[in-house]
Coordinates of C-alpha atoms in Angstrom, one line a residue:
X1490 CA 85.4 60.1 90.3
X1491 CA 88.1 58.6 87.6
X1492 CA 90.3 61.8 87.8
X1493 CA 89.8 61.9 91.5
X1494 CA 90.4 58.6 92.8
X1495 CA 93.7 58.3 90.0
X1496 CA 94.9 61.6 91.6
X1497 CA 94.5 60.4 95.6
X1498 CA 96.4 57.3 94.4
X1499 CA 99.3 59.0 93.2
X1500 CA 99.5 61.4 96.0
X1501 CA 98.9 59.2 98.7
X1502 CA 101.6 56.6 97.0
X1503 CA 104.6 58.5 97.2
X1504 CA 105.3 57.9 100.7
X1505 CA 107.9 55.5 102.0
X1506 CA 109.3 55.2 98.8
X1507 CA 112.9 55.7 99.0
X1508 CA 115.3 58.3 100.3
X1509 CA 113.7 62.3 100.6
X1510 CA 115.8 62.8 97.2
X1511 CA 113.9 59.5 95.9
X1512 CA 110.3 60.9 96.7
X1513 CA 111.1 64.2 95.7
X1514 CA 112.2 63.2 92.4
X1515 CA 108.9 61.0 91.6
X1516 CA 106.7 64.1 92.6
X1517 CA 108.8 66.4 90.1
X1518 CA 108.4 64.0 87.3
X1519 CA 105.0 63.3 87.9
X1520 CA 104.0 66.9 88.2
X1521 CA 105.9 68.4 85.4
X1522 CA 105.9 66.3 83.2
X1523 CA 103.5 63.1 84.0
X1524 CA 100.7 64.9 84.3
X1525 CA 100.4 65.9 87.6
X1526 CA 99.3 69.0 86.9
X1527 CA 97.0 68.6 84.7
X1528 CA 96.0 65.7 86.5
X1529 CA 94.4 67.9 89.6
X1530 CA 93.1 70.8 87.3
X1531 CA 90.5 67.7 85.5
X1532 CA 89.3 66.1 89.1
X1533 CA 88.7 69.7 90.5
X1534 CA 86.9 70.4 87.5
X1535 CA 85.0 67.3 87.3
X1536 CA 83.8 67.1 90.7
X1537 CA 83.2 70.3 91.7
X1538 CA 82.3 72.2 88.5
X1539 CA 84.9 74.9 89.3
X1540 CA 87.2 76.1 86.2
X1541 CA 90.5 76.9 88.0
X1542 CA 93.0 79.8 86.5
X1543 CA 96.5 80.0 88.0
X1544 CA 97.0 83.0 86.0
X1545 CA 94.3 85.2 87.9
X1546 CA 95.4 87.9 90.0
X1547 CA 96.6 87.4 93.4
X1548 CA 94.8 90.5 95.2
X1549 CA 91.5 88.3 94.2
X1550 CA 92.7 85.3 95.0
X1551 CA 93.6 87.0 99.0
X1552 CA 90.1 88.3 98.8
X1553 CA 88.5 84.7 98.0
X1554 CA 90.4 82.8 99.8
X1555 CA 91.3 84.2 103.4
X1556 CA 88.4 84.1 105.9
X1557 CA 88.7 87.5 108.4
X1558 CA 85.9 86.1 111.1
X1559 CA 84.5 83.1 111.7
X1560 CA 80.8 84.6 109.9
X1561 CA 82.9 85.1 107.0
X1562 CA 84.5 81.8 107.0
X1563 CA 81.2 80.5 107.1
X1564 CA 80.1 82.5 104.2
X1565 CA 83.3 81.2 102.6
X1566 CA 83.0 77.6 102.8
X1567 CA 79.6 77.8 100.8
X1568 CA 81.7 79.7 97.9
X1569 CA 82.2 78.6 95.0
X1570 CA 85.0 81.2 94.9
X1571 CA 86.8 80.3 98.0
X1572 CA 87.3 77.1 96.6
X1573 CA 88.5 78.3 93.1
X1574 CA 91.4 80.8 94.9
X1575 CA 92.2 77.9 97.3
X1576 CA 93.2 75.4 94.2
X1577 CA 94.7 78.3 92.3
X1578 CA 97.0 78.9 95.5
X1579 CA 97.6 75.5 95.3
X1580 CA 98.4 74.8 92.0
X1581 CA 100.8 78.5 92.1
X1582 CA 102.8 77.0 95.1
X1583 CA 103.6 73.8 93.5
X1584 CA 104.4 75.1 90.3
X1585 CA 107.1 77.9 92.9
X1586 CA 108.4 74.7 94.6
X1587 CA 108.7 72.4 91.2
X1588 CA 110.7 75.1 89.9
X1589 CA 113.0 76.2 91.9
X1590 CA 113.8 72.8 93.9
X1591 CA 116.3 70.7 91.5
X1592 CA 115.4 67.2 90.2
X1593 CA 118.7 66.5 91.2
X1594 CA 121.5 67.9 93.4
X1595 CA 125.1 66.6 94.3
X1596 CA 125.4 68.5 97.4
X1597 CA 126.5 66.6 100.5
X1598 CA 123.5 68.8 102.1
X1599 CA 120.9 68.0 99.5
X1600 CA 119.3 65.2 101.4
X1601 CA 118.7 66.9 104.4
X1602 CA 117.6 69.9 102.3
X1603 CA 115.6 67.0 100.2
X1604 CA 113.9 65.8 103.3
X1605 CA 112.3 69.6 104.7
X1606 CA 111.2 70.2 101.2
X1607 CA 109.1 66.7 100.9
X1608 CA 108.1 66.9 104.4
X1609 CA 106.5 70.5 103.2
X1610 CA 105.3 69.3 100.4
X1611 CA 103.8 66.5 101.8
X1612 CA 101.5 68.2 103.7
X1613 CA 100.6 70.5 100.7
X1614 CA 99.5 67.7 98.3
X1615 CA 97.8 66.2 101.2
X1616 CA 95.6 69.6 101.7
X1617 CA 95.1 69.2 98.3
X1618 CA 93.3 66.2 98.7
X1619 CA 90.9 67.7 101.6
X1620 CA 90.0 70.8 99.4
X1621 CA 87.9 68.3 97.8
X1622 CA 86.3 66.5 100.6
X1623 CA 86.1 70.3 102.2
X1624 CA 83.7 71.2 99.1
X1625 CA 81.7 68.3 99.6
X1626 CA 80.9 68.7 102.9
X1627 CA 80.7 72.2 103.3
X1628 CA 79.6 73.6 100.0
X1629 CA 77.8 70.3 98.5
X1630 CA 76.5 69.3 101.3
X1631 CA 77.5 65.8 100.9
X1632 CA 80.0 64.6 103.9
X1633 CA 82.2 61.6 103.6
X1634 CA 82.4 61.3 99.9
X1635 CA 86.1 61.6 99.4
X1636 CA 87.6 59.6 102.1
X1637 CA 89.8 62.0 103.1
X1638 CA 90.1 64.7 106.0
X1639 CA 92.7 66.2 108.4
X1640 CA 92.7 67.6 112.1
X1641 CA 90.9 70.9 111.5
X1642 CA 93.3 72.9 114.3
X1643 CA 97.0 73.0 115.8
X1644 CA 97.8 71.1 119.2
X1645 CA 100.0 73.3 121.5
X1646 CA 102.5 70.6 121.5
X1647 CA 102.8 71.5 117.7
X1648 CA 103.6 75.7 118.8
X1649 CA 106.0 73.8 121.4
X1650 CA 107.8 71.7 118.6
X1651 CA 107.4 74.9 116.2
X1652 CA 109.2 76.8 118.5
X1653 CA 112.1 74.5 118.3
X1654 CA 112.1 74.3 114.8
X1655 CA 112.5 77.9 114.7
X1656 CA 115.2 78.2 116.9
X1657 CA 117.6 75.2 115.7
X1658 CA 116.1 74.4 112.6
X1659 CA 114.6 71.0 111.7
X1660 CA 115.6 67.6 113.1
X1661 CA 118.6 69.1 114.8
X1662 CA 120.7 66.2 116.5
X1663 CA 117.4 65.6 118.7
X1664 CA 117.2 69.7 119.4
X1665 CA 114.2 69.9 117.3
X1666 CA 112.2 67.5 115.6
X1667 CA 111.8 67.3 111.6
X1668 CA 108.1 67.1 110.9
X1669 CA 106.7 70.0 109.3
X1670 CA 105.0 73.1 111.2
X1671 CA 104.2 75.0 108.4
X1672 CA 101.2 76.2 109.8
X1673 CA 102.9 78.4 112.3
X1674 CA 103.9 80.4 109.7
X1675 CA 101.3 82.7 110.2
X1676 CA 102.2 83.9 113.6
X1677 CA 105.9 85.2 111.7
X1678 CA 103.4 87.1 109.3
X1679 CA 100.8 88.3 111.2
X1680 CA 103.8 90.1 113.8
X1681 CA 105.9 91.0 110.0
X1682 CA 102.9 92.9 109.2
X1683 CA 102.4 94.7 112.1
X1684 CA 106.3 95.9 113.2
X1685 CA 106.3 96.7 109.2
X1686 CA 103.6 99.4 109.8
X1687 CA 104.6 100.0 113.0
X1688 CA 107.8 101.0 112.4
X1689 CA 106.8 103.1 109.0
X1690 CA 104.5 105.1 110.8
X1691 CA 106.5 105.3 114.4
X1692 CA 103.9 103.8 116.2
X1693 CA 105.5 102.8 119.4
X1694 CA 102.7 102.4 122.2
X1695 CA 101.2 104.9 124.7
X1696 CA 102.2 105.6 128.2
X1697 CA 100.2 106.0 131.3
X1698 CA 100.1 110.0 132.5
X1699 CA 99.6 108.6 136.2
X1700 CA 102.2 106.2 136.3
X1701 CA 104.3 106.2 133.1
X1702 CA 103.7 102.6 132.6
X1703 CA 103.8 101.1 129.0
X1704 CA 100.5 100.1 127.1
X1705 CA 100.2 98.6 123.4
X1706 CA 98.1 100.3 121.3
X1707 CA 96.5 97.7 118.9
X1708 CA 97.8 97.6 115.2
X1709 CA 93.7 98.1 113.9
X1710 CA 93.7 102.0 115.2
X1711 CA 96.6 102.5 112.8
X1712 CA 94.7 100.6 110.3
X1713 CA 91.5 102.4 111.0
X1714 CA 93.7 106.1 110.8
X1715 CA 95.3 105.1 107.4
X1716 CA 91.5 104.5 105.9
X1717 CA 91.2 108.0 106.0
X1718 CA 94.5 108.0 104.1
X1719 CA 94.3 105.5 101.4
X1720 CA 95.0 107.9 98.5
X1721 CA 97.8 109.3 99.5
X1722 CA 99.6 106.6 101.0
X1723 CA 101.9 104.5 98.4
X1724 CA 101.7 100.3 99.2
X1725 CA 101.9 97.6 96.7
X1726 CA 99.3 96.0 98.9
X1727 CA 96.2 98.1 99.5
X1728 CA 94.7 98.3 103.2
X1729 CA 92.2 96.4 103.2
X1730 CA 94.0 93.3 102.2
X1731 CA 96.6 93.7 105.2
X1732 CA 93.2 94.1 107.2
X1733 CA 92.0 91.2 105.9
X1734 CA 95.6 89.2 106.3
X1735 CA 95.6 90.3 109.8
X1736 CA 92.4 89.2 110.7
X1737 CA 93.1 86.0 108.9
X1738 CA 96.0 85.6 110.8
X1739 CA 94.2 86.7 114.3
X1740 CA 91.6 83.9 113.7
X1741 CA 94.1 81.3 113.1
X1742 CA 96.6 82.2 115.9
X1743 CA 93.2 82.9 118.4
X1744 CA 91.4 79.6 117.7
X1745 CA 94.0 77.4 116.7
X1746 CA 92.7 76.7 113.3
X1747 CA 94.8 75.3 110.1
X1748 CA 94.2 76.9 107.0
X1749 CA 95.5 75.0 104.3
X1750 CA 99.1 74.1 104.1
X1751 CA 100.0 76.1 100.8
X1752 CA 98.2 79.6 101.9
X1753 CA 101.3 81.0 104.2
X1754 CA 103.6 81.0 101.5
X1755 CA 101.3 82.3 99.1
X1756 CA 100.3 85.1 101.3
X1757 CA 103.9 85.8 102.6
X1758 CA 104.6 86.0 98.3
X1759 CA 102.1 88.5 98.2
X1760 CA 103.5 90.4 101.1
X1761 CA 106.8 90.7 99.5
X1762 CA 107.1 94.1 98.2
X1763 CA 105.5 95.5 101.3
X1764 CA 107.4 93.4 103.4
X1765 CA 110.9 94.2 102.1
X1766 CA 110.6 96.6 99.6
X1767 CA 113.2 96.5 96.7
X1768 CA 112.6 99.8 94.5
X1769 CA 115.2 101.8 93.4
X1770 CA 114.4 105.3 95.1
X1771 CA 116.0 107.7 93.8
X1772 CA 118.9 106.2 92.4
X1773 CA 119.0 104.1 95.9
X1774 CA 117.8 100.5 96.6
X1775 CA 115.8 100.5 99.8
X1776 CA 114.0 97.8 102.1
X1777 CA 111.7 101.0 103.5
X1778 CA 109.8 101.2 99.6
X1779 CA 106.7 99.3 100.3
X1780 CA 105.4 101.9 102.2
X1781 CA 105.5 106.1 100.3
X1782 CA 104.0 109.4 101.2
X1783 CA 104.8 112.8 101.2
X1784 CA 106.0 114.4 104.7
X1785 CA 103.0 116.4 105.1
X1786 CA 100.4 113.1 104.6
X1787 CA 103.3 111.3 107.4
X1788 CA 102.3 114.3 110.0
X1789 CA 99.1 114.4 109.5
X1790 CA 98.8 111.1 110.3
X1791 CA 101.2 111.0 113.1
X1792 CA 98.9 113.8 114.5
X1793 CA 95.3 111.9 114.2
X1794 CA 97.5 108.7 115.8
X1795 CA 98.1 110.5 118.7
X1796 CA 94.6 112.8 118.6
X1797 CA 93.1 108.9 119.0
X1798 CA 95.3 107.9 121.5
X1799 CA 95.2 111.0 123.9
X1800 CA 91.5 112.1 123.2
X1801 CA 89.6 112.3 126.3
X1802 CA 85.9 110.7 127.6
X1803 CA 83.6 113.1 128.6
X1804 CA 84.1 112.3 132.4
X1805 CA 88.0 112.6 131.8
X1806 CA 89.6 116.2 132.2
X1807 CA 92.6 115.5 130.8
X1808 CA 94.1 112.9 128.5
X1809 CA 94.9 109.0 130.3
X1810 CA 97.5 108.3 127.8
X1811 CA 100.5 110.0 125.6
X1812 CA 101.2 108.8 122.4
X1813 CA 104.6 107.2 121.7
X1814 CA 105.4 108.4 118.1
X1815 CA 108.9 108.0 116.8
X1816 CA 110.2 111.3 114.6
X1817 CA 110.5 110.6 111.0
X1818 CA 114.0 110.2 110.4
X1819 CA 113.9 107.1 113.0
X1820 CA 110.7 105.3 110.4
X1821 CA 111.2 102.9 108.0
X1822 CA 109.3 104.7 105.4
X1823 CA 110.2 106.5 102.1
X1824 CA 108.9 110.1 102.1
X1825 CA 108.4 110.9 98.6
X1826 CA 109.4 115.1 99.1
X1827 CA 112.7 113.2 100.4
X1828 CA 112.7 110.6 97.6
X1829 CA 110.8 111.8 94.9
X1830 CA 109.0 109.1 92.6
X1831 CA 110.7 109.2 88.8
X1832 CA 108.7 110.0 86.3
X1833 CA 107.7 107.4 84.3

């Protein structure tokens, strides 16, 4: 446990060392260019026998590493995979934050900006630490080995702190307070990913026929509609991994459960270009490109949205519910007959 126990010393010693800006410069220099790096790559290798590759594609690494039920996550835990995505995420987020958050900084603003990014990162070296003892116990079979281990799920005093954090930002003359909710995260992604395809495909809700009352119609139907369009429905992020991301979310936010600090980030990286889009369509930037189809594939799947939402039980004469569809020009959605793809 050389590697290991050099590793836990370094990451556990950087607290209380000096200003934000202090600890935030010993965590660049010793991860760029002390070793660091490398540093975590030989203990993960050494105890668990898992070769990690930061360089793998991200659509596996989603597959490996996000649990969408609680049998899966139990499946998971006893993967050598799951473990292997979870250090690559790792690794990939610290490299993001090492290069992209300055050694130094002569702002007036930097040591308050210093101070969110080491209370972040914090946490994520921290997790980083439990991966290990998490692969003793779980896929080993060996508890207690690695002296380390973290509250497994999210008080509600946390969401209630969150939600401050959120609203005024952190440590905000005593508005909010500054430690790090990062978890939370995944409530903002879960809902991104739903209004994203429900406002491509117009999917509003349903209303009662006896009363006119509002209902939700849950974002799955549209997921389970769109299997039966996967071809001809253009996303840089196929279906099944936003089914998967939303049941990962659903398990977190439902139970309570933390994941590991560095896996909202990586999955809201992943979500970019479906998220916000970015392509030039047509000679035009638009924030609508992570989702294409032609007209014809957009009605026909407008039309099995609201087949599923008005279809009737045997007993029923008549349909319960009408769909609440918005018309095309009110989606945010590129339609390809509209915006052609170039040719390439």
């Amino acid at each position: 446990m050389v590697h290991f126990n050099q590793y836990k010393r370094r990451v556990t010693g950087f607290r209380n060392k000096g200003t934000a800006a202090d600890v935030w410069r010993q965590i660049y220099d010793w991860y760029q260019s002390d070793g660091g790096r490398t540093l975590f790559v030989q203990a993960f290798m050494n105890e668990t026998g898992i070769r990690v590759n930061p360089e793998s594609d991200a659509a596996s690494q989603i597959k490996a590493a996000l649990p969408k039920s609680l049998g899966d996550y139990s499946k998971k835990v006893k993967s050598y995979a799951y473990y292997r995505a979870l250090a690559e995420m790792f690794i990939i987020e610290m490299d993001s934050i090492t290069s992209r958050v300055p050694r130094e900084c002569d702002d007036p603003a930097a040591d308050f900006a210093y101070d969110n990014v080491w209370r972040f990162v914090e946490q994520v070296l921290l997790d980083s630490l439990v991966l290990f003892e998490d692969w003793s116990t779980d896929c080993a079979g060996v508890p207690q080995v690695f002296g380390v281990g973290k509250n497994k799920f999210t008080h509600p005093l946390n969401f209630y702190h969150g939600a401050h954090q959120t609203i005024y930002g952190h440590g905000s003359f005593g508005l909010s307070f500054s430690e790090n909710h990062s978890e939370l995260a995944v409530a903002t992604i879960r809902q991104a990913v739903e209004i994203r395809l429900r406002r491509a495909f117009g999917l509003i809700g349903k209303e009662a026929v006896s009363d006119h009352t509002f209902h939700p119609v849950a974002i799955s139907e549209l997921l389970d509609v769109l299997e039966d369009y996967e071809e001809e429905v253009q996303m840089p992020v196929p279906r099944h991994h936003l089914v998967r991301i939303n049941h990962w979310a659903n398990l977190l936010l439902h139970s309570g459960m933390r994941h590991y600090a560095w896996t909202p980030p990586r999955v809201l990286d992943y979500l970019r270009s479906f998220l916000i889009g970015g392509e030039n369509v047509d000679g035009r930037w638009t924030v609508h490109s992570g989702i294409r189809l032609t007209r014809a594939s957009f009605e026909a799947i407008q039309e099995a949205l609201k087949k599923k939402v008005e279809s009737c039980t045997q007993s029923q004469t008549r349909p319960r519910f009408k769909a609440l569809l918005l018309n095309a020009p009110e989606c945010d959605v590129v339609l390809n007959q509209d915006f052609p793809t170039p040719a390439r």
